[in-house]
Coordinates of C-alpha atoms in Angstrom, one line a residue:
M124 CA 136.3 83.3 71.6
S125 CA 135.6 85.8 68.7
E126 CA 136.9 89.7 68.6
I127 CA 135.1 92.0 66.0
K128 CA 137.3 94.5 64.6
S129 CA 135.8 98.0 64.7
H130 CA 135.6 97.9 60.9
E131 CA 133.5 94.6 61.0
F132 CA 131.4 95.6 63.2
E133 CA 128.3 96.6 60.8
G134 CA 128.9 93.3 59.1
F135 CA 128.7 91.4 62.0
L136 CA 125.5 92.8 63.3
Q137 CA 124.0 91.1 59.8
R138 CA 125.2 88.0 61.2
A139 CA 125.2 87.9 65.3
P140 CA 123.2 85.4 67.1
R141 CA 119.7 86.8 68.3
S142 CA 119.5 85.2 71.3
G143 CA 121.5 83.7 73.8
G144 CA 125.2 85.5 73.2
I145 CA 127.5 86.5 75.4
F146 CA 128.9 90.1 74.2
L147 CA 131.6 92.3 75.9
I148 CA 131.9 96.1 74.3
Y149 CA 134.7 97.5 75.9
G150 CA 137.2 100.7 75.5
P151 CA 138.3 104.3 75.9
D152 CA 135.2 105.5 73.4
R153 CA 132.8 105.1 75.9
G154 CA 130.2 107.2 73.7
L155 CA 131.0 104.0 71.3
V156 CA 130.6 101.5 73.6
S157 CA 127.1 103.0 74.7
E158 CA 125.8 103.0 71.2
R159 CA 127.2 99.6 70.4
A160 CA 126.0 98.1 73.2
G161 CA 122.6 99.4 72.5
Q162 CA 122.1 97.7 69.1
L163 CA 123.0 94.4 70.1
A164 CA 120.4 94.6 72.7
R165 CA 118.1 95.6 69.8
L166 CA 119.5 92.8 67.7
T167 CA 118.3 90.3 70.6
G168 CA 114.4 91.3 69.4
V169 CA 113.2 91.9 73.1
S170 CA 111.5 95.0 74.3
L171 CA 113.6 97.0 75.7
D172 CA 110.9 98.8 77.8
D173 CA 109.4 95.2 78.9
A174 CA 111.0 95.2 82.4
F175 CA 109.8 91.6 83.1
S176 CA 112.1 90.6 80.2
V177 CA 115.4 92.8 80.3
L178 CA 117.1 93.4 83.3
R179 CA 119.5 96.4 83.9
I180 CA 122.1 96.1 86.2
T181 CA 125.7 97.1 87.0
A182 CA 128.9 95.3 88.5
S183 CA 128.6 96.8 91.6
D184 CA 125.1 94.9 91.7
L185 CA 127.1 91.7 92.1
V186 CA 129.3 92.7 94.6
G187 CA 127.9 90.5 97.6
Q188 CA 125.9 88.3 95.5
P189 CA 128.2 86.1 93.6
G190 CA 125.3 83.8 92.4
R191 CA 122.6 86.7 91.2
L192 CA 124.5 87.1 87.5
L193 CA 123.7 83.1 87.0
D194 CA 120.3 83.4 88.7
E195 CA 119.3 86.0 86.1
M196 CA 120.4 84.4 83.2
N197 CA 119.1 81.3 83.7
A198 CA 115.8 82.5 85.2
I199 CA 112.5 82.1 83.2
G200 CA 110.4 85.2 82.0
L201 CA 107.1 86.0 83.5
F202 CA 105.0 86.2 80.0
G203 CA 107.6 83.5 78.8
G204 CA 109.9 84.6 75.6
D205 CA 113.6 85.7 75.2
R206 CA 115.3 87.9 77.9
L207 CA 118.2 90.0 78.2
V208 CA 120.5 91.2 80.6
W209 CA 122.2 94.5 80.7
L210 CA 125.1 94.8 82.7
K211 CA 127.4 98.2 82.8
D212 CA 130.2 99.6 84.4
A213 CA 131.9 96.6 84.1
G214 CA 135.5 96.0 85.3
N215 CA 137.7 93.4 86.7
E216 CA 134.8 91.9 89.5
K217 CA 135.5 88.4 90.7
P218 CA 131.3 87.3 90.2
L219 CA 131.6 88.5 86.8
I220 CA 134.3 86.8 86.1
E221 CA 133.3 83.5 87.5
A222 CA 129.9 83.9 86.2
I223 CA 131.2 84.0 82.3
G224 CA 133.6 80.7 83.1
I225 CA 130.4 78.8 84.2
L226 CA 128.3 80.3 81.1
D227 CA 130.7 79.2 78.6
K228 CA 130.4 75.4 80.2
E229 CA 127.0 75.8 80.6
P230 CA 124.8 78.7 78.1
P231 CA 121.8 79.5 78.9
R232 CA 119.1 79.3 76.6
G233 CA 116.8 82.1 75.4
C234 CA 118.8 85.0 77.5
S235 CA 121.3 86.9 76.3
L236 CA 124.0 89.2 78.0
V237 CA 125.6 92.5 77.3
I238 CA 128.6 93.3 78.9
E239 CA 129.5 97.6 78.7
A240 CA 132.9 97.8 80.1
G241 CA 136.1 100.7 80.0
D242 CA 139.0 100.3 78.7
L243 CA 140.4 96.8 79.6
K244 CA 143.9 96.5 79.1
K245 CA 145.2 93.0 77.6
G246 CA 145.7 90.9 80.0
A247 CA 142.6 92.0 82.2
G248 CA 140.9 89.7 84.0
L249 CA 137.6 90.4 82.6
R250 CA 138.9 90.3 78.6
K251 CA 140.9 86.9 79.8
A252 CA 137.6 85.2 80.9
V253 CA 136.0 86.4 77.2
E254 CA 139.3 85.5 75.1
G255 CA 139.0 82.1 77.1
S256 CA 135.2 81.1 76.3
R257 CA 134.3 79.3 73.6
S258 CA 130.8 81.2 73.0
A259 CA 131.8 85.0 74.0
I260 CA 132.1 87.8 71.2
A261 CA 135.0 90.6 72.3
I262 CA 133.8 94.0 71.0
P263 CA 136.9 96.8 71.4
C264 CA 135.5 100.3 70.9
Y265 CA 138.6 103.0 70.0
A266 CA 138.0 106.5 69.0
D267 CA 137.3 107.1 65.6
D268 CA 139.7 107.8 63.0
T269 CA 139.5 110.1 60.1
R270 CA 138.1 107.4 58.3
A271 CA 135.3 106.4 60.8
L272 CA 134.5 110.1 61.4
S273 CA 133.8 110.8 58.0
T274 CA 131.6 107.8 57.0
L275 CA 129.7 108.9 60.4
I276 CA 129.3 112.5 59.1
D277 CA 128.1 110.7 55.5
T278 CA 125.3 108.9 57.2
E279 CA 123.7 111.6 58.9
L280 CA 123.7 113.8 56.6
E281 CA 123.0 111.5 53.9
A282 CA 119.7 110.4 56.2
A283 CA 118.7 114.6 56.0
G284 CA 119.0 114.5 52.6
L285 CA 122.0 117.1 52.6
R286 CA 125.8 117.4 50.5
I287 CA 128.6 118.7 52.7
V288 CA 131.2 120.8 51.0
P289 CA 134.8 119.8 51.4
A290 CA 135.5 122.8 53.5
A291 CA 132.8 122.3 55.6
R292 CA 133.6 118.6 56.1
Q293 CA 137.5 119.8 57.1
R294 CA 136.0 122.1 59.7
L295 CA 133.3 119.6 60.9
M296 CA 136.1 116.8 61.6
E297 CA 138.5 119.3 63.3
S298 CA 135.1 119.7 66.0
I299 CA 134.4 116.3 66.5
G300 CA 136.0 113.1 67.3
G301 CA 137.1 111.4 70.6
D302 CA 133.7 110.0 71.8
R303 CA 131.1 108.6 69.0
L304 CA 128.0 109.5 70.5
A305 CA 129.2 113.3 71.6
S306 CA 130.4 113.1 67.7
R307 CA 126.7 111.7 66.1
N308 CA 124.7 114.4 68.5
E309 CA 126.8 117.7 66.7
V310 CA 126.5 116.2 63.3
R311 CA 122.8 115.7 63.9
K312 CA 122.6 119.5 65.5
L313 CA 124.5 120.4 62.4
A314 CA 121.4 118.6 59.9
L315 CA 118.9 120.1 62.2
Y316 CA 120.4 123.6 61.5
C317 CA 120.4 123.2 57.4
H318 CA 117.0 121.3 57.6
D319 CA 116.0 123.7 55.1
R320 CA 118.5 123.7 52.4
N321 CA 120.6 120.9 50.3
V322 CA 124.1 121.9 51.2
V323 CA 126.2 122.5 53.9
E324 CA 128.5 125.0 53.9
E325 CA 131.5 126.0 56.1
E326 CA 129.4 129.1 57.7
D327 CA 126.8 126.7 58.9
V328 CA 129.1 124.2 60.5
M329 CA 130.9 127.4 62.5
A330 CA 127.1 128.8 63.5
A331 CA 125.7 125.3 65.1
I332 CA 129.1 123.9 66.2
G333 CA 131.4 127.0 67.4
D334 CA 133.8 128.1 65.7
A335 CA 136.2 128.9 68.6
S336 CA 139.5 130.9 67.2
A337 CA 142.0 128.2 66.6
I338 CA 144.7 130.2 68.1
S339 CA 142.9 130.8 71.2
V340 CA 142.0 126.7 71.6
D341 CA 145.5 126.1 71.1
D342 CA 146.5 128.4 73.7
A343 CA 144.1 127.0 76.0
V344 CA 145.6 122.9 75.5
D345 CA 149.4 124.5 75.7
A346 CA 148.6 125.9 79.4
I347 CA 147.0 122.8 80.3
L348 CA 150.2 120.7 79.0
K349 CA 152.0 123.6 80.9
G350 CA 150.2 123.6 83.7
D351 CA 150.1 127.3 83.4
N352 CA 146.6 128.3 85.4
G353 CA 146.9 131.6 85.1
A354 CA 147.3 131.4 81.0
F355 CA 144.8 128.7 81.0
L356 CA 142.2 130.8 82.8
N357 CA 143.5 134.1 80.4
A358 CA 142.9 132.0 77.4
M359 CA 139.6 131.0 78.4
Q360 CA 138.1 133.8 79.2
K361 CA 138.9 135.2 75.3
I362 CA 137.2 132.2 74.3
M363 CA 134.0 132.6 76.6
S364 CA 134.1 136.2 75.6
S365 CA 133.8 135.3 71.8
K366 CA 130.3 132.9 72.6
T367 CA 132.8 129.7 72.0
P368 CA 131.4 126.5 73.6
V369 CA 133.9 125.7 76.4
F370 CA 133.3 122.4 75.2
L371 CA 135.6 122.7 72.3
V372 CA 138.6 122.9 74.6
L373 CA 137.8 119.8 75.8
Q374 CA 137.2 117.8 72.7
A375 CA 140.9 119.7 71.2
C376 CA 142.3 118.8 75.2
L377 CA 141.1 115.2 74.6
R378 CA 142.9 115.0 70.5
Q379 CA 145.8 116.4 72.2
F380 CA 145.6 113.5 74.6
Q381 CA 145.3 111.1 72.4
L382 CA 148.2 112.1 70.2
L383 CA 150.5 112.1 73.5
E384 CA 149.7 108.5 74.5
L385 CA 150.7 107.5 70.7
M386 CA 153.9 109.7 70.9
R387 CA 154.5 108.4 74.5
A388 CA 154.2 104.6 74.1
E389 CA 156.6 105.2 71.0
M390 CA 159.0 106.9 73.0
D391 CA 158.9 104.1 75.4
E392 CA 158.8 101.0 72.9
K393 CA 161.6 102.0 71.3
R394 CA 163.8 104.1 73.5
T395 CA 164.0 106.9 71.6
N396 CA 163.8 111.0 73.4
A397 CA 160.8 113.5 72.9
S398 CA 162.4 115.6 70.0
Q399 CA 162.6 112.6 67.6
V400 CA 159.3 111.2 68.3
I401 CA 157.9 115.0 67.3
A402 CA 159.6 115.1 64.3
T403 CA 158.4 111.8 63.0
M404 CA 154.7 111.8 64.5
G405 CA 154.1 115.7 65.3
R406 CA 154.4 116.9 61.6
Q407 CA 151.1 118.1 61.7
L408 CA 152.2 120.4 65.2
H409 CA 152.1 123.9 65.1
F410 CA 156.3 124.8 65.0
R411 CA 155.4 127.0 67.9
R412 CA 153.7 124.3 69.8
K413 CA 156.6 122.0 69.4
P414 CA 158.1 122.9 72.8
V415 CA 155.4 122.7 74.6
V416 CA 154.3 119.3 73.2
E417 CA 158.0 117.7 74.1
Q418 CA 157.7 119.1 77.4
A419 CA 154.5 117.3 78.2
L420 CA 156.0 114.1 77.0
K421 CA 159.1 114.6 79.1
K422 CA 156.6 115.4 82.2
W423 CA 153.8 113.1 81.9
S424 CA 154.0 108.7 81.7
L425 CA 151.7 106.5 79.6
P426 CA 150.1 105.6 82.4
A427 CA 148.9 108.8 83.7
I428 CA 148.0 110.5 80.0
R429 CA 145.9 107.3 79.1
R430 CA 144.0 108.0 82.6
E431 CA 143.8 111.8 81.9
A432 CA 142.6 110.6 78.4
G433 CA 139.7 108.8 80.0
R434 CA 138.9 111.1 82.5
L435 CA 138.7 113.9 79.7
Q436 CA 136.3 110.9 77.2
S437 CA 133.9 110.7 80.3
A438 CA 133.5 114.3 80.8
I439 CA 132.7 114.5 77.3
L440 CA 129.8 111.8 77.5
Q441 CA 128.7 113.6 80.7
S442 CA 128.6 116.8 78.9
R443 CA 126.3 115.0 76.4
Q444 CA 124.1 113.9 78.7
R445 CA 123.4 116.6 80.6
S446 CA 123.4 119.4 78.6
S447 CA 122.6 121.9 80.7
L448 CA 125.7 121.8 82.8
E449 CA 127.8 121.3 79.6
G450 CA 129.9 124.2 80.0
T451 CA 130.3 123.4 84.3
I452 CA 131.5 120.0 83.2
A453 CA 134.0 121.1 80.8
L454 CA 135.6 123.9 82.6
Q455 CA 135.9 121.8 85.8
T456 CA 137.4 119.3 84.0
L457 CA 139.8 121.1 81.9
L458 CA 141.0 123.2 85.6
S459 CA 142.0 119.4 87.3
T460 CA 144.2 119.0 84.4
V461 CA 146.0 122.2 84.4
L462 CA 146.1 121.0 88.1
Q463 CA 147.4 117.2 87.2
S464 CA 149.8 118.6 84.6
A465 CA 151.3 121.4 87.8
R466 CA 151.8 118.5 89.8
N467 CA 153.7 116.5 87.0

């Protein structure tokens, strides 16, 4: 089994097999999972609009049909040529795990398998099946770091013939992240807004992406961490009255939970307390927010933080796929997180 690290993926695309490969793309960044699965699907050379050559199914379609995946992988196209099976929403379904074991022993010819999965922990059945395979490739997808976000910004803006000033870059990077697909769409929206100029200024980012008051957004996120429904609604009222997209609060909340995840993992691994972890890993936090984050670390367990971060990421992707419901999805998701925090 080969595992392709995040920074190795672009190079891997240049040498990846065009036919007959088995690819597992998984991780918490569902937008990045979807984007990379699409890149691998296009790499096969199979026309993605050809219903006779491409089969799109979900893992739930295999339940009760244990042999279906093997049958599809070994089927012959109606008009010949290579085929692609694109399987989404995979987890640890037994028929899928068993099929990978069989396909490893008897690799199909002329048919590629692309599997999209969520955040599979080490030791999960599907990961173990791929890791034990001689021919399958595992591609983990985690949230973009600063370097990856900067590269994404440069790639999209250069394609549009634009440069970006440092202040605008900083403002943009504070507004995106967490989900690759959502981030890319935001940068493309900015490029479209600036299509008649050569340089992106900070005010362009504020106008195209939205400029929520940092204090108001922090107030909303802090209310969520406290489980204070009244304070949350008050902060959201201020944000919406300023015509700032609620989506920005959703992104800020996700970034906060990603930081909580790192801090809580450090606490559990080194058996240290919240204040010590904040002193070393929370230096970028405003001093007024540190007590709120400290209390959140005490009451949220690591599995609960990970579940909530995954739900927030899913909401971000849904809001991009259904832009007309963006505000509703964001507000409902945030309200649910406030209630969960209150229960904790």
